[in-house]
Amino acid sequence: MNIKRLEFLLTEKCNSRCIHCQGEHSPERQGVMKVEDGLNYLEETTSVAKLDSFMIFGGESMLYPERVIKLCQKAKELSIPEIELITNGFWGKNVDRARSLATQLKGSGVNEVLISVDAFHLPYLPLDYARNAALACAAAGIRRVRWNIAILESENASNDFDKQTRRIMEILAPLGMEKNVNKVWPQGRARRTLTEFFPKQSLEGKCPKVETALVNPTCVTMDSRGWASICWNLSIGNGKRQPLSKILIGYDWKNHPVIKTLVEHGPKGLLELPEASGFHFEENRYIDKCHLCKDIRKIVKPEYPEMFV
Ligand code: SF4
């Protein structure tokens, strides 16, 4: 395996319920990664891989700032060069608290903070919160602080969402911070609430991330239940049931019938799996290959309990 990046989905709980959320995170979601589990995953991974970067995201990871700080401190001790955090900046509500948290994040080794602001977050979080969190991070000396924005079509598109996000960026422009622009994927809540923005794509052919996600994964994401995922809800084992280093070293796509099929035949190939015989396939129901891939995997999941989150 060529793992260069370790990510922690620290919690699926969030203090917002954005309509574009691909993880369907919300205040009702439960579960947060235990610090001892996270420390173990960091040690296990760095014992078998030289990581370039480590990232914590959610849900809203800063609902648990103590855990974020302890885990980033460990990443720093393990000399992982890039230590990143994604947050919606709600903790900027109180300027003094924001300054204190930003200083602790800096001290724990965080060198990049991505603060999510766009038309989707605005109904839940006043811009001042994100602005104060960003200013606190910059004042604390965190090397890179960027706006993390989600767009549907493009930054100059005329749909109401992208137009509003553009206005938000104009308001925040005086802070002079960079943007990290992400296209909304037709996954999770987005697929249900923003369907008209996702033109149907061909379902034929290979998995779009066959090399970097399946054949030679460069990134593994751990969640609060211990699942080690290499793609959307596609796990290769559980780090609470066996050492993560063993899972990573033992990974070979040819040994996983579902991943082998995905590599060799793409998502439509999953339809040929005996376990998928009960799957009722209607081509026009699917937006893209990943939509189909995730749907079929739900059907074959009982046969491969270790593979699906
Ligand atoms: S969801 Fe399936 S088809 Fe999409 S990138 Fe992941 S493995 Fe490939």
mmCIF file of C-alpha atoms and ligand atoms in Angstrom:
data_model
loop_
_atom_site.group_PDB
_atom_site.id
_atom_site.type_symbol
_atom_site.label_atom_id
_atom_site.label_comp_id
_atom_site.label_asym_id
_atom_site.label_seq_id
_atom_site.Cartn_x
_atom_site.Cartn_y
_atom_site.Cartn_z
ATOM 1 C CA MET A 1 0.000 0.000 0.000
ATOM 2 C CA ASN A 2 1.185 3.503 -0.699
ATOM 3 C CA ILE A 3 -0.581 5.308 2.149
ATOM 4 C CA LYS A 4 0.527 8.957 2.314
ATOM 5 C CA ARG A 5 -2.465 10.431 4.096
ATOM 6 C CA LEU A 6 -4.457 9.466 7.195
ATOM 7 C CA GLU A 7 -7.826 11.065 7.858
ATOM 8 C CA PHE A 8 -10.025 10.911 10.945
ATOM 9 C CA LEU A 9 -13.775 11.304 10.559
ATOM 10 C CA LEU A 10 -13.737 12.235 14.245
ATOM 11 C CA THR A 11 -17.513 12.416 14.577
ATOM 12 C CA GLU A 12 -20.581 12.346 12.351
ATOM 13 C CA LYS A 13 -22.296 14.710 14.768
ATOM 14 C CA CYS A 14 -22.623 18.295 13.604
ATOM 15 C CA ASN A 15 -24.228 21.479 14.862
ATOM 16 C CA SER A 16 -25.526 22.168 11.356
ATOM 17 C CA ARG A 17 -27.614 20.254 8.804
ATOM 18 C CA CYS A 18 -26.375 21.617 5.495
ATOM 19 C CA ILE A 19 -28.414 20.455 2.487
ATOM 20 C CA HIS A 20 -25.284 19.619 0.471
ATOM 21 C CA CYS A 21 -23.776 17.379 3.164
ATOM 22 C CA GLN A 22 -22.434 14.208 1.543
ATOM 23 C CA GLY A 23 -22.121 12.472 4.922
ATOM 24 C CA GLU A 24 -25.651 13.355 6.038
ATOM 25 C CA HIS A 25 -24.159 14.729 9.270
ATOM 26 C CA SER A 26 -26.444 16.451 11.778
ATOM 27 C CA PRO A 27 -27.038 17.148 15.513
ATOM 28 C CA GLU A 28 -28.833 13.790 15.779
ATOM 29 C CA ARG A 29 -25.828 11.704 14.626
ATOM 30 C CA GLN A 30 -23.976 10.006 17.439
ATOM 31 C CA GLY A 31 -20.483 8.687 18.014
ATOM 32 C CA VAL A 32 -17.063 10.327 18.409
ATOM 33 C CA MET A 33 -13.648 8.736 18.103
ATOM 34 C CA LYS A 34 -12.045 7.863 21.437
ATOM 35 C CA VAL A 35 -8.659 9.530 21.913
ATOM 36 C CA GLU A 36 -6.970 6.203 22.729
ATOM 37 C CA ASP A 37 -8.306 4.722 19.476
ATOM 38 C CA GLY A 38 -7.044 7.681 17.482
ATOM 39 C CA LEU A 39 -3.629 7.552 19.130
ATOM 40 C CA ASN A 40 -3.470 3.848 18.289
ATOM 41 C CA TYR A 41 -4.410 4.423 14.613
ATOM 42 C CA LEU A 42 -1.691 7.087 14.327
ATOM 43 C CA GLU A 43 0.955 4.784 15.810
ATOM 44 C CA GLU A 44 -0.193 1.778 13.800
ATOM 45 C CA THR A 45 -0.235 3.694 10.503
ATOM 46 C CA THR A 46 3.114 5.438 10.988
ATOM 47 C CA SER A 47 4.690 2.105 11.914
ATOM 48 C CA VAL A 48 4.074 0.885 8.342
ATOM 49 C CA ALA A 49 3.771 4.070 6.264
ATOM 50 C CA LYS A 50 5.592 7.417 5.922
ATOM 51 C CA LEU A 51 2.689 9.874 6.041
ATOM 52 C CA ASP A 52 2.797 13.252 4.308
ATOM 53 C CA SER A 53 -0.405 14.480 5.875
ATOM 54 C CA PHE A 54 -3.001 13.936 8.601
ATOM 55 C CA MET A 55 -6.442 15.516 8.671
ATOM 56 C CA ILE A 56 -9.323 15.676 11.125
ATOM 57 C CA PHE A 57 -12.853 16.431 9.895
ATOM 58 C CA GLY A 58 -16.478 15.672 10.750
ATOM 59 C CA GLY A 59 -19.449 16.331 11.152
ATOM 60 C CA GLU A 60 -18.058 19.172 13.220
ATOM 61 C CA SER A 61 -14.818 18.006 14.839
ATOM 62 C CA MET A 62 -14.441 21.117 16.990
ATOM 63 C CA LEU A 63 -17.447 20.009 19.020
ATOM 64 C CA TYR A 64 -14.645 17.984 20.709
ATOM 65 C CA PRO A 65 -11.667 20.410 20.766
ATOM 66 C CA GLU A 66 -9.767 18.504 23.473
ATOM 67 C CA ARG A 67 -9.744 15.361 21.325
ATOM 68 C CA VAL A 68 -8.687 17.300 18.212
ATOM 69 C CA ILE A 69 -5.783 18.885 20.129
ATOM 70 C CA LYS A 70 -4.581 15.592 21.688
ATOM 71 C CA LEU A 71 -4.656 13.760 18.345
ATOM 72 C CA CYS A 72 -2.864 16.555 16.489
ATOM 73 C CA GLN A 73 -0.209 16.660 19.212
ATOM 74 C CA LYS A 74 0.393 12.957 18.551
ATOM 75 C CA ALA A 75 0.628 13.555 14.806
ATOM 76 C CA LYS A 76 3.210 16.266 15.518
ATOM 77 C CA GLU A 77 5.203 13.924 17.786
ATOM 78 C CA LEU A 78 5.191 11.402 14.945
ATOM 79 C CA SER A 79 6.629 14.103 12.647
ATOM 80 C CA ILE A 80 3.763 14.114 10.144
ATOM 81 C CA PRO A 81 4.545 17.249 8.081
ATOM 82 C CA GLU A 82 1.019 18.428 7.235
ATOM 83 C CA ILE A 83 -1.579 18.496 10.043
ATOM 84 C CA GLU A 84 -4.943 19.761 8.843
ATOM 85 C CA LEU A 85 -8.336 20.506 10.345
ATOM 86 C CA ILE A 86 -11.683 21.152 8.654
ATOM 87 C CA THR A 87 -14.234 23.046 10.764
ATOM 88 C CA ASN A 88 -17.293 25.229 10.211
ATOM 89 C CA GLY A 89 -15.825 27.805 12.609
ATOM 90 C CA PHE A 90 -18.815 27.922 14.973
ATOM 91 C CA TRP A 91 -16.310 28.399 17.819
ATOM 92 C CA GLY A 92 -15.650 31.898 16.489
ATOM 93 C CA LYS A 93 -18.857 32.984 18.226
ATOM 94 C CA ASN A 94 -16.785 33.998 21.251
ATOM 95 C CA VAL A 95 -13.646 35.920 20.202
ATOM 96 C CA ASP A 96 -11.671 35.155 23.374
ATOM 97 C CA ARG A 97 -12.478 31.453 23.184
ATOM 98 C CA ALA A 98 -11.568 31.452 19.502
ATOM 99 C CA ARG A 99 -8.179 32.968 20.304
ATOM 100 C CA SER A 100 -7.561 30.423 23.055
ATOM 101 C CA LEU A 101 -8.557 27.474 20.844
ATOM 102 C CA ALA A 102 -6.528 28.750 17.878
ATOM 103 C CA THR A 103 -3.443 29.086 20.091
ATOM 104 C CA GLN A 104 -3.926 25.519 21.341
ATOM 105 C CA LEU A 105 -4.405 24.231 17.785
ATOM 106 C CA LYS A 106 -1.190 25.971 16.726
ATOM 107 C CA GLY A 107 0.617 24.496 19.726
ATOM 108 C CA SER A 108 -0.653 21.024 18.883
ATOM 109 C CA GLY A 109 0.992 21.205 15.467
ATOM 110 C CA VAL A 110 -1.958 22.155 13.252
ATOM 111 C CA ASN A 111 -0.522 23.985 10.255
ATOM 112 C CA GLU A 112 -3.606 24.181 8.081
ATOM 113 C CA VAL A 113 -7.185 25.087 8.995
ATOM 114 C CA LEU A 114 -9.999 24.953 6.442
ATOM 115 C CA ILE A 115 -13.070 26.936 7.525
ATOM 116 C CA SER A 116 -16.272 25.998 5.711
ATOM 117 C CA VAL A 117 -18.255 29.022 4.532
ATOM 118 C CA ASP A 118 -20.745 29.060 1.646
ATOM 119 C CA ALA A 119 -24.447 29.315 0.839
ATOM 120 C CA PHE A 120 -25.017 25.907 2.453
ATOM 121 C CA HIS A 121 -23.446 26.747 5.855
ATOM 122 C CA LEU A 122 -24.895 30.281 6.089
ATOM 123 C CA PRO A 123 -28.397 29.234 7.285
ATOM 124 C CA TYR A 124 -26.744 27.642 10.325
ATOM 125 C CA LEU A 125 -23.747 29.850 11.077
ATOM 126 C CA PRO A 126 -23.444 33.663 10.975
ATOM 127 C CA LEU A 127 -20.435 34.737 8.886
ATOM 128 C CA ASP A 128 -18.935 36.511 11.923
ATOM 129 C CA TYR A 129 -18.286 33.153 13.578
ATOM 130 C CA ALA A 130 -16.200 31.927 10.647
ATOM 131 C CA ARG A 131 -14.510 35.327 10.313
ATOM 132 C CA ASN A 132 -13.506 35.387 13.992
ATOM 133 C CA ALA A 133 -12.264 31.788 13.879
ATOM 134 C CA ALA A 134 -10.182 32.551 10.771
ATOM 135 C CA LEU A 135 -8.701 35.718 12.276
ATOM 136 C CA ALA A 136 -7.882 33.859 15.500
ATOM 137 C CA CYS A 137 -6.117 31.103 13.550
ATOM 138 C CA ALA A 138 -4.087 33.651 11.556
ATOM 139 C CA ALA A 139 -3.221 35.602 14.723
ATOM 140 C CA ALA A 140 -2.103 32.381 16.420
ATOM 141 C CA GLY A 141 0.376 31.877 13.582
ATOM 142 C CA ILE A 142 -1.244 28.860 11.905
ATOM 143 C CA ARG A 143 0.639 28.724 8.600
ATOM 144 C CA ARG A 144 -2.305 28.285 6.243
ATOM 145 C CA VAL A 145 -5.922 29.303 6.891
ATOM 146 C CA ARG A 146 -8.303 28.872 3.952
ATOM 147 C CA TRP A 147 -12.001 29.250 3.252
ATOM 148 C CA ASN A 148 -13.431 25.847 2.391
ATOM 149 C CA ILE A 149 -16.239 26.524 -0.073
ATOM 150 C CA ALA A 150 -18.659 24.141 -1.760
ATOM 151 C CA ILE A 151 -19.974 25.010 -5.210
ATOM 152 C CA LEU A 152 -22.542 23.279 -7.383
ATOM 153 C CA GLU A 153 -21.464 24.417 -10.869
ATOM 154 C CA SER A 154 -18.724 27.077 -10.709
ATOM 155 C CA GLU A 155 -17.735 30.160 -8.740
ATOM 156 C CA ASN A 156 -19.277 32.313 -11.486
ATOM 157 C CA ALA A 157 -22.405 30.262 -12.054
ATOM 158 C CA SER A 158 -25.805 31.965 -12.008
ATOM 159 C CA ASN A 159 -27.639 29.478 -9.779
ATOM 160 C CA ASP A 160 -28.761 30.960 -6.442
ATOM 161 C CA PHE A 161 -26.385 28.870 -4.324
ATOM 162 C CA ASP A 162 -23.186 29.680 -6.204
ATOM 163 C CA LYS A 163 -24.287 33.333 -6.528
ATOM 164 C CA GLN A 164 -24.734 33.577 -2.741
ATOM 165 C CA THR A 165 -21.399 31.867 -2.125
ATOM 166 C CA ARG A 166 -19.783 34.410 -4.455
ATOM 167 C CA ARG A 167 -21.322 37.258 -2.399
ATOM 168 C CA ILE A 168 -20.010 35.647 0.804
ATOM 169 C CA MET A 169 -16.510 35.514 -0.679
ATOM 170 C CA GLU A 170 -16.800 39.215 -1.647
ATOM 171 C CA ILE A 171 -17.721 40.080 1.973
ATOM 172 C CA LEU A 172 -14.773 38.062 3.312
ATOM 173 C CA ALA A 173 -12.303 39.245 0.625
ATOM 174 C CA PRO A 174 -10.773 41.983 2.854
ATOM 175 C CA LEU A 175 -9.306 39.250 5.076
ATOM 176 C CA GLY A 176 -7.183 38.219 2.110
ATOM 177 C CA MET A 177 -7.497 34.466 2.763
ATOM 178 C CA GLU A 178 -7.159 31.753 0.113
ATOM 179 C CA LYS A 179 -10.051 29.582 -0.995
ATOM 180 C CA ASN A 180 -10.251 25.810 -1.234
ATOM 181 C CA VAL A 181 -13.035 25.200 -3.753
ATOM 182 C CA ASN A 182 -14.889 21.862 -3.709
ATOM 183 C CA LYS A 183 -17.495 20.703 -6.192
ATOM 184 C CA VAL A 184 -20.519 19.158 -4.408
ATOM 185 C CA TRP A 185 -20.673 15.418 -5.127
ATOM 186 C CA PRO A 186 -24.051 13.760 -5.724
ATOM 187 C CA GLN A 187 -23.795 11.854 -2.454
ATOM 188 C CA GLY A 188 -25.784 11.735 0.795
ATOM 189 C CA ARG A 189 -28.142 14.678 1.485
ATOM 190 C CA ALA A 190 -26.932 16.501 -1.633
ATOM 191 C CA ARG A 191 -28.247 13.771 -3.910
ATOM 192 C CA ARG A 192 -31.737 14.148 -2.460
ATOM 193 C CA THR A 193 -31.937 17.931 -2.106
ATOM 194 C CA LEU A 194 -29.918 19.183 -5.088
ATOM 195 C CA THR A 195 -30.776 16.563 -7.738
ATOM 196 C CA GLU A 196 -31.400 19.098 -10.517
ATOM 197 C CA PHE A 197 -27.765 20.214 -10.301
ATOM 198 C CA PHE A 198 -26.352 16.780 -11.061
ATOM 199 C CA PRO A 199 -26.523 15.893 -14.764
ATOM 200 C CA LYS A 200 -26.658 12.164 -15.334
ATOM 201 C CA GLN A 201 -23.333 10.627 -16.264
ATOM 202 C CA SER A 202 -22.423 7.351 -17.981
ATOM 203 C CA LEU A 203 -22.413 4.305 -15.721
ATOM 204 C CA GLU A 204 -20.101 2.468 -18.091
ATOM 205 C CA GLY A 205 -16.438 1.891 -17.497
ATOM 206 C CA LYS A 206 -13.971 1.893 -14.676
ATOM 207 C CA CYS A 207 -14.224 3.284 -11.161
ATOM 208 C CA PRO A 208 -13.124 6.972 -11.362
ATOM 209 C CA LYS A 209 -10.571 6.464 -8.564
ATOM 210 C CA VAL A 210 -9.420 2.944 -9.465
ATOM 211 C CA GLU A 211 -5.677 3.639 -9.068
ATOM 212 C CA THR A 212 -5.495 5.975 -6.074
ATOM 213 C CA ALA A 213 -8.401 4.501 -4.075
ATOM 214 C CA LEU A 214 -8.545 0.784 -4.951
ATOM 215 C CA VAL A 215 -5.361 -0.607 -6.532
ATOM 216 C CA ASN A 216 -2.830 1.435 -4.594
ATOM 217 C CA PRO A 217 -4.712 3.500 -2.011
ATOM 218 C CA THR A 218 -2.887 6.657 -0.960
ATOM 219 C CA CYS A 219 -5.357 7.665 1.762
ATOM 220 C CA VAL A 220 -7.188 5.803 4.518
ATOM 221 C CA THR A 221 -10.012 7.325 6.563
ATOM 222 C CA MET A 222 -10.815 6.088 10.077
ATOM 223 C CA ASP A 223 -14.199 6.691 11.669
ATOM 224 C CA SER A 224 -15.397 6.555 15.289
ATOM 225 C CA ARG A 225 -16.445 2.875 14.928
ATOM 226 C CA GLY A 226 -12.968 1.834 13.736
ATOM 227 C CA TRP A 227 -13.732 1.312 10.045
ATOM 228 C CA ALA A 228 -10.769 1.894 7.747
ATOM 229 C CA SER A 229 -12.171 3.254 4.461
ATOM 230 C CA ILE A 230 -10.460 3.762 1.121
ATOM 231 C CA CYS A 231 -13.523 5.231 -0.585
ATOM 232 C CA TRP A 232 -17.138 6.200 0.104
ATOM 233 C CA ASN A 233 -18.292 3.756 2.810
ATOM 234 C CA LEU A 234 -15.852 1.188 1.407
ATOM 235 C CA SER A 235 -13.789 -0.271 4.215
ATOM 236 C CA ILE A 236 -10.924 -2.754 4.158
ATOM 237 C CA GLY A 237 -11.229 -3.721 7.829
ATOM 238 C CA ASN A 238 -11.852 -2.491 11.339
ATOM 239 C CA GLY A 239 -9.018 -1.058 13.407
ATOM 240 C CA LYS A 240 -10.799 -1.991 16.644
ATOM 241 C CA ARG A 241 -10.884 -5.678 15.651
ATOM 242 C CA GLN A 242 -7.350 -6.032 14.331
ATOM 243 C CA PRO A 243 -4.237 -3.851 14.309
ATOM 244 C CA LEU A 244 -4.548 -1.175 11.618
ATOM 245 C CA SER A 245 -0.937 -1.851 10.545
ATOM 246 C CA LYS A 246 -1.960 -5.462 9.794
ATOM 247 C CA ILE A 247 -4.962 -4.265 7.749
ATOM 248 C CA LEU A 248 -2.763 -1.867 5.754
ATOM 249 C CA ILE A 249 0.090 -4.313 5.157
ATOM 250 C CA GLY A 250 -2.331 -7.142 4.337
ATOM 251 C CA TYR A 251 -4.324 -5.125 1.810
ATOM 252 C CA ASP A 252 -4.378 -6.538 -1.711
ATOM 253 C CA TRP A 253 -7.316 -5.511 -3.933
ATOM 254 C CA LYS A 254 -7.305 -8.980 -5.551
ATOM 255 C CA ASN A 255 -8.300 -10.530 -2.195
ATOM 256 C CA HIS A 256 -11.536 -8.540 -1.917
ATOM 257 C CA PRO A 257 -14.155 -9.894 -4.309
ATOM 258 C CA VAL A 258 -16.046 -6.600 -4.432
ATOM 259 C CA ILE A 259 -12.955 -4.415 -4.872
ATOM 260 C CA LYS A 260 -11.522 -6.897 -7.420
ATOM 261 C CA THR A 261 -14.735 -6.595 -9.417
ATOM 262 C CA LEU A 262 -14.656 -2.806 -9.157
ATOM 263 C CA VAL A 263 -11.057 -2.691 -10.373
ATOM 264 C CA GLU A 264 -11.555 -5.105 -13.252
ATOM 265 C CA HIS A 265 -15.103 -4.258 -14.370
ATOM 266 C CA GLY A 266 -16.159 -0.994 -12.737
ATOM 267 C CA PRO A 267 -19.361 -0.461 -10.716
ATOM 268 C CA LYS A 268 -21.636 -2.074 -13.308
ATOM 269 C CA GLY A 269 -19.513 -5.221 -12.868
ATOM 270 C CA LEU A 270 -20.927 -5.496 -9.341
ATOM 271 C CA LEU A 271 -24.281 -6.399 -10.932
ATOM 272 C CA GLU A 272 -22.732 -9.755 -11.958
ATOM 273 C CA LEU A 273 -21.840 -10.690 -8.380
ATOM 274 C CA PRO A 274 -23.992 -13.632 -7.246
ATOM 275 C CA GLU A 275 -24.777 -11.692 -4.067
ATOM 276 C CA ALA A 276 -26.268 -8.888 -6.187
ATOM 277 C CA SER A 277 -28.840 -11.159 -7.853
ATOM 278 C CA GLY A 278 -31.628 -9.529 -5.817
ATOM 279 C CA PHE A 279 -30.658 -6.044 -6.935
ATOM 280 C CA HIS A 280 -33.274 -4.364 -9.139
ATOM 281 C CA PHE A 281 -31.255 -2.246 -11.581
ATOM 282 C CA GLU A 282 -32.861 0.721 -13.348
ATOM 283 C CA GLU A 283 -30.218 2.607 -15.331
ATOM 284 C CA ASN A 284 -32.034 5.968 -15.309
ATOM 285 C CA ARG A 285 -32.246 5.999 -11.516
ATOM 286 C CA TYR A 286 -28.499 6.610 -11.221
ATOM 287 C CA ILE A 287 -26.650 9.955 -11.453
ATOM 288 C CA ASP A 288 -23.169 8.474 -11.777
ATOM 289 C CA LYS A 289 -20.987 5.404 -11.179
ATOM 290 C CA CYS A 290 -20.410 6.187 -7.502
ATOM 291 C CA HIS A 291 -24.167 6.439 -6.912
ATOM 292 C CA LEU A 292 -24.608 2.975 -8.475
ATOM 293 C CA CYS A 293 -21.527 1.592 -6.701
ATOM 294 C CA LYS A 294 -22.775 2.603 -3.263
ATOM 295 C CA ASP A 295 -26.299 1.318 -3.963
ATOM 296 C CA ILE A 296 -25.198 -2.148 -5.091
ATOM 297 C CA ARG A 297 -22.801 -2.389 -2.174
ATOM 298 C CA LYS A 298 -25.704 -1.949 0.234
ATOM 299 C CA ILE A 299 -27.236 -5.122 -1.251
ATOM 300 C CA VAL A 300 -24.100 -7.267 -1.073
ATOM 301 C CA LYS A 301 -23.108 -5.908 2.377
ATOM 302 C CA PRO A 302 -24.532 -8.858 4.383
ATOM 303 C CA GLU A 303 -22.119 -11.157 2.518
ATOM 304 C CA TYR A 304 -19.118 -8.918 3.219
ATOM 305 C CA PRO A 305 -19.646 -7.432 6.715
ATOM 306 C CA GLU A 306 -16.032 -6.311 6.920
ATOM 307 C CA MET A 307 -16.205 -4.266 3.764
ATOM 308 C CA PHE A 308 -18.969 -1.775 4.246
ATOM 309 C CA VAL A 309 -19.362 1.055 6.649
HETATM 310 S S1 SF4 B 1 -17.728 4.996 -4.877
HETATM 311 FE FE1 SF4 B 1 -17.212 3.145 -6.046
HETATM 312 S S2 SF4 B 1 -17.056 3.819 -8.174
HETATM 313 FE FE2 SF4 B 1 -16.973 5.653 -6.883
HETATM 314 S S3 SF4 B 1 -14.802 6.039 -6.616
HETATM 315 FE FE3 SF4 B 1 -15.504 4.798 -4.873
HETATM 316 S S4 SF4 B 1 -15.137 2.673 -5.433
HETATM 317 FE FE4 SF4 B 1 -15.022 3.893 -7.293
#
